[in-house]
Amino acid sequence: MSITSRSHTPSPDVLAAFEAAKGFMPRGEGLALYGAAVDAGALGLPLLEVGTYCGRSTVLLADAARTAGVTALTVDHHRGSEEQQPGWDFHDPETVDPAVGFMDTLPTFRRTLHAAGLEDHVVALVGKSPRVAKVWGGPLGLVFIDGGHTDEHANADYEGWAPHVADGGYLVIHDVFPVKHDEWTGQAPYRVYQRALASGAFTEVSECDSLRVLRRSGAGI
Ligand code: SAH
Ligand code: MG
């Protein structure tokens, strides 16, 4: 089945749940992600996110999955990225589990999904992205890369997950900054975006601020 381009918008309830969720996905980019996810859902394959955090973007992927009749998958070790650790710019003390003294965003993520009424449409995969990718065997309609921002993490996300994007499916990358943005966001996602285009396996479909939507149109990655 081929994907056609339409415009899609989540329901007011889903948008309210998205706005209420903790996280790092601005509304405009979230709507662009949602549109790509509904289109990709037409392939009838799961939609996968790397970088759940507290479920803000997951709410949109889950609603898109519900609309398309597929499942959303979301991968995170839930211990936070480098820049989210105590003492760093993006740290939120509420995300620390006092019993273990480390971040644990899994409980907040579950509350977010529950509040959105979308628990049935999501499978959460808790672990390091490359480890999960290694045991993942099936094709995916969409891969959304929004995990760690170091070159090591961004490249591992690309290498682990991009090969699973089905022909005609989408690769969506967040935090793509062609010009250096800030110390922590860095430019690793931009370099991965360039890598995906240079592979010849992906062509660009659209962009919205720092979000890039690519479509798989070739075999070699
Ligand atoms: N999509 C979220 C933001 C994700 S923040 C939103 O809409 O708000 C990035 C997340 O990636 C963090 O929760 C961090 O724990 C996770 N992460 C970073 N590196 C990872 C890795 N190697 N494997 C799994 N998760 C990782
Ligand atoms: Mg991001």
Tab-separated table of C-alpha atoms and ligand atoms in Angstrom:
chain	number	residue	atom	x	y	z
A	1	MET	CA	0.000	0.000	0.000
A	2	SER	CA	1.341	3.464	-0.740
A	3	ILE	CA	1.085	6.410	1.571
A	4	THR	CA	-0.926	9.447	0.546
A	5	SER	CA	-0.396	12.846	2.059
A	6	ARG	CA	-3.335	14.284	3.982
A	7	SER	CA	-3.583	16.630	6.887
A	8	HIS	CA	-4.519	15.095	10.215
A	9	THR	CA	-5.211	16.631	13.601
A	10	PRO	CA	-5.618	14.928	16.971
A	11	SER	CA	-8.845	15.345	18.915
A	12	PRO	CA	-9.082	18.171	21.489
A	13	ASP	CA	-8.847	15.592	24.308
A	14	VAL	CA	-5.623	14.155	22.961
A	15	LEU	CA	-4.185	17.625	22.389
A	16	ALA	CA	-5.049	18.558	25.977
A	17	ALA	CA	-3.300	15.420	27.283
A	18	PHE	CA	-0.271	16.240	25.133
A	19	GLU	CA	-0.139	19.834	26.421
A	20	ALA	CA	-0.465	18.643	30.030
A	21	ALA	CA	2.407	16.138	29.723
A	22	LYS	CA	5.944	16.873	30.869
A	23	GLY	CA	8.431	16.848	28.054
A	24	PHE	CA	10.306	18.423	25.218
A	25	MET	CA	8.002	18.317	22.215
A	26	PRO	CA	6.641	21.710	21.074
A	27	ARG	CA	3.089	21.712	19.749
A	28	GLY	CA	3.900	22.582	16.111
A	29	GLU	CA	6.471	19.826	15.738
A	30	GLY	CA	4.164	17.452	17.601
A	31	LEU	CA	1.413	18.079	15.070
A	32	ALA	CA	3.878	17.440	12.222
A	33	LEU	CA	4.885	14.161	13.913
A	34	TYR	CA	1.231	13.234	14.318
A	35	GLY	CA	0.487	13.854	10.629
A	36	ALA	CA	3.457	11.740	9.546
A	37	ALA	CA	2.445	8.994	11.962
A	38	VAL	CA	-1.141	8.781	10.683
A	39	ASP	CA	0.151	8.643	7.088
A	40	ALA	CA	2.712	5.977	8.002
A	41	GLY	CA	0.025	3.996	9.824
A	42	ALA	CA	-1.560	3.272	6.437
A	43	LEU	CA	1.182	0.681	5.942
A	44	GLY	CA	-0.411	-1.354	8.742
A	45	LEU	CA	2.866	-1.679	10.649
A	46	PRO	CA	3.861	-0.541	14.171
A	47	LEU	CA	5.105	3.002	14.793
A	48	LEU	CA	8.214	3.176	17.009
A	49	GLU	CA	9.664	6.003	19.074
A	50	VAL	CA	13.122	6.158	20.637
A	51	GLY	CA	12.983	8.521	23.633
A	52	THR	CA	9.770	8.146	25.640
A	53	TYR	CA	10.728	10.388	28.614
A	54	CYS	CA	7.355	11.204	30.247
A	55	GLY	CA	5.252	10.331	27.219
A	56	ARG	CA	4.566	13.742	25.727
A	57	SER	CA	5.248	12.770	22.089
A	58	THR	CA	4.085	9.214	22.779
A	59	VAL	CA	0.541	10.524	23.296
A	60	LEU	CA	0.506	11.735	19.693
A	61	LEU	CA	2.033	8.548	18.284
A	62	ALA	CA	-0.455	6.498	20.284
A	63	ASP	CA	-3.421	8.459	18.963
A	64	ALA	CA	-2.077	8.141	15.418
A	65	ALA	CA	-1.680	4.395	15.988
A	66	ARG	CA	-5.257	4.157	17.277
A	67	THR	CA	-6.508	6.053	14.222
A	68	ALA	CA	-4.579	3.765	11.867
A	69	GLY	CA	-5.377	0.544	13.756
A	70	VAL	CA	-1.737	-0.236	14.539
A	71	THR	CA	0.409	-0.263	17.713
A	72	ALA	CA	2.790	2.398	18.954
A	73	LEU	CA	6.059	1.200	20.488
A	74	THR	CA	8.245	3.425	22.602
A	75	VAL	CA	11.792	2.719	23.775
A	76	ASP	CA	13.596	4.290	26.758
A	77	HIS	CA	15.750	3.113	29.645
A	78	HIS	CA	13.923	5.810	31.637
A	79	ARG	CA	17.116	6.927	33.404
A	80	GLY	CA	17.333	10.157	31.407
A	81	SER	CA	19.795	11.603	28.929
A	82	GLU	CA	23.061	13.283	29.965
A	83	GLU	CA	21.554	16.797	29.970
A	84	GLN	CA	18.611	15.653	32.145
A	85	GLN	CA	20.746	14.450	35.065
A	86	PRO	CA	20.873	16.346	38.392
A	87	GLY	CA	22.839	19.569	38.032
A	88	TRP	CA	22.262	19.906	34.280
A	89	ASP	CA	20.039	22.384	32.408
A	90	PHE	CA	17.192	20.016	31.578
A	91	HIS	CA	16.928	18.304	34.950
A	92	ASP	CA	13.536	17.988	36.615
A	93	PRO	CA	13.902	16.925	40.278
A	94	GLU	CA	10.423	15.344	40.168
A	95	THR	CA	11.801	12.660	37.835
A	96	VAL	CA	14.210	11.259	40.464
A	97	ASP	CA	13.197	8.035	42.227
A	98	PRO	CA	14.208	8.671	45.860
A	99	ALA	CA	14.392	4.922	46.574
A	100	VAL	CA	17.251	4.416	44.131
A	101	GLY	CA	18.570	7.969	43.753
A	102	PHE	CA	18.379	7.938	39.942
A	103	MET	CA	15.922	9.313	37.437
A	104	ASP	CA	12.967	7.100	36.598
A	105	THR	CA	10.505	8.599	34.135
A	106	LEU	CA	8.522	5.375	33.720
A	107	PRO	CA	5.875	6.141	36.410
A	108	THR	CA	5.209	9.613	34.982
A	109	PHE	CA	5.035	8.161	31.470
A	110	ARG	CA	2.410	5.669	32.622
A	111	ARG	CA	0.354	8.431	34.247
A	112	THR	CA	0.535	10.472	31.041
A	113	LEU	CA	-0.769	7.594	28.916
A	114	HIS	CA	-3.451	6.753	31.440
A	115	ALA	CA	-4.669	10.357	31.537
A	116	ALA	CA	-4.808	10.378	27.732
A	117	GLY	CA	-6.824	7.132	27.668
A	118	LEU	CA	-4.285	5.610	25.300
A	119	GLU	CA	-2.726	2.765	27.301
A	120	ASP	CA	-4.205	0.099	25.018
A	121	HIS	CA	-2.420	1.466	21.975
A	122	VAL	CA	1.153	1.525	23.285
A	123	VAL	CA	3.772	-1.085	24.139
A	124	ALA	CA	6.594	0.380	26.244
A	125	LEU	CA	10.003	-1.175	25.748
A	126	VAL	CA	12.223	-0.391	28.738
A	127	GLY	CA	15.911	-0.730	27.958
A	128	LYS	CA	18.811	0.777	26.084
A	129	SER	CA	17.892	1.514	22.505
A	130	PRO	CA	20.691	-0.527	20.827
A	131	ARG	CA	19.855	-3.582	22.972
A	132	VAL	CA	16.172	-3.394	22.146
A	133	ALA	CA	16.975	-2.861	18.459
A	134	LYS	CA	19.159	-5.977	18.472
A	135	VAL	CA	16.272	-8.215	19.486
A	136	TRP	CA	13.680	-6.473	17.327
A	137	GLY	CA	12.882	-8.469	14.222
A	138	GLY	CA	9.976	-6.899	12.379
A	139	PRO	CA	9.357	-4.105	9.870
A	140	LEU	CA	8.101	-0.741	11.127
A	141	GLY	CA	5.904	1.877	9.470
A	142	LEU	CA	7.651	4.741	11.248
A	143	VAL	CA	10.750	5.226	13.386
A	144	PHE	CA	10.933	8.455	15.386
A	145	ILE	CA	14.410	9.207	16.759
A	146	ASP	CA	14.260	11.460	19.841
A	147	GLY	CA	16.680	9.775	22.238
A	148	GLY	CA	20.198	10.641	23.391
A	149	HIS	CA	21.890	13.609	21.741
A	150	THR	CA	25.500	12.451	21.688
A	151	ASP	CA	26.902	11.186	18.389
A	152	GLU	CA	27.293	7.767	19.986
A	153	HIS	CA	23.613	7.544	20.927
A	154	ALA	CA	22.162	9.196	17.829
A	155	ASN	CA	24.237	6.995	15.501
A	156	ALA	CA	23.341	3.852	17.444
A	157	ASP	CA	19.648	4.768	17.208
A	158	TYR	CA	19.995	5.226	13.466
A	159	GLU	CA	21.995	2.035	12.953
A	160	GLY	CA	19.708	-0.001	15.175
A	161	TRP	CA	16.354	1.191	13.929
A	162	ALA	CA	16.578	2.695	10.421
A	163	PRO	CA	17.054	-0.752	8.799
A	164	HIS	CA	13.644	-1.765	10.228
A	165	VAL	CA	11.766	1.018	8.417
A	166	ALA	CA	9.665	-0.664	5.741
A	167	ASP	CA	9.826	0.482	2.137
A	168	GLY	CA	7.521	3.517	1.946
A	169	GLY	CA	7.726	3.991	5.739
A	170	TYR	CA	8.979	7.077	7.547
A	171	LEU	CA	12.073	8.010	9.493
A	172	VAL	CA	11.399	11.082	11.653
A	173	ILE	CA	14.239	12.842	13.462
A	174	HIS	CA	13.860	15.472	16.187
A	175	ASP	CA	16.296	18.220	17.239
A	176	VAL	CA	17.884	18.655	13.828
A	177	PHE	CA	19.820	21.925	14.003
A	178	PRO	CA	21.914	22.790	10.928
A	179	VAL	CA	23.409	25.653	12.974
A	180	LYS	CA	24.673	24.950	16.504
A	181	HIS	CA	21.754	25.496	18.868
A	182	ASP	CA	23.010	24.984	22.408
A	183	GLU	CA	25.679	22.985	24.165
A	184	TRP	CA	23.499	20.019	24.976
A	185	THR	CA	21.134	19.648	22.099
A	186	GLY	CA	24.204	19.697	19.861
A	187	GLN	CA	24.206	18.633	16.252
A	188	ALA	CA	24.329	14.841	16.405
A	189	PRO	CA	20.688	14.539	15.230
A	190	TYR	CA	21.557	16.845	12.311
A	191	ARG	CA	24.491	14.627	11.379
A	192	VAL	CA	22.253	11.549	11.540
A	193	TYR	CA	19.721	13.299	9.300
A	194	GLN	CA	22.495	13.999	6.785
A	195	ARG	CA	23.664	10.404	7.085
A	196	ALA	CA	20.163	9.119	6.323
A	197	LEU	CA	19.921	11.279	3.198
A	198	ALA	CA	23.448	10.339	2.081
A	199	SER	CA	22.597	6.633	2.407
A	200	GLY	CA	20.280	6.935	-0.587
A	201	ALA	CA	17.661	4.934	1.304
A	202	PHE	CA	15.677	7.988	2.466
A	203	THR	CA	14.306	11.100	0.800
A	204	GLU	CA	12.997	14.163	2.605
A	205	VAL	CA	9.224	14.585	2.784
A	206	SER	CA	8.826	17.631	5.025
A	207	GLU	CA	10.317	19.698	7.812
A	208	CYS	CA	8.840	21.602	10.738
A	209	ASP	CA	11.262	23.591	12.883
A	210	SER	CA	13.764	20.955	14.120
A	211	LEU	CA	11.657	17.971	13.002
A	212	ARG	CA	12.520	16.198	9.741
A	213	VAL	CA	10.308	13.619	8.039
A	214	LEU	CA	12.040	11.244	5.601
A	215	ARG	CA	10.562	8.391	3.578
A	216	ARG	CA	12.316	5.140	2.844
A	217	SER	CA	12.615	4.596	-0.857
A	218	GLY	CA	15.612	2.366	-1.181
A	219	ALA	CA	17.215	-0.710	0.242
A	220	GLY	CA	20.796	0.143	1.214
A	221	ILE	CA	21.360	1.897	4.535
B	1	SAH	N1	10.071	12.348	23.210
B	1	SAH	C1	10.145	12.997	24.512
B	1	SAH	C2	11.539	13.509	24.859
B	1	SAH	C3	12.617	12.472	24.902
B	1	SAH	S1	14.014	13.013	25.839
B	1	SAH	C4	9.108	14.108	24.615
B	1	SAH	O1	8.267	14.261	23.721
B	1	SAH	O2	9.111	14.830	25.608
B	1	SAH	C5	15.168	11.761	25.500
B	1	SAH	C6	14.923	10.421	26.192
B	1	SAH	O3	15.814	9.502	25.593
B	1	SAH	C7	15.196	10.384	27.702
B	1	SAH	O4	14.054	9.980	28.393
B	1	SAH	C8	16.333	9.356	27.853
B	1	SAH	O5	16.188	8.494	28.987
B	1	SAH	C9	16.212	8.559	26.574
B	1	SAH	N2	17.465	7.959	26.136
B	1	SAH	C10	18.655	8.579	25.920
B	1	SAH	N3	19.562	7.703	25.477
B	1	SAH	C11	18.937	6.487	25.402
B	1	SAH	C12	19.353	5.167	25.020
B	1	SAH	N4	20.592	4.915	24.600
B	1	SAH	N5	18.441	4.174	25.097
B	1	SAH	C13	17.187	4.410	25.529
B	1	SAH	N6	16.736	5.627	25.880
B	1	SAH	C14	17.592	6.652	25.825
B	2	MG	MG	13.683	16.038	21.181
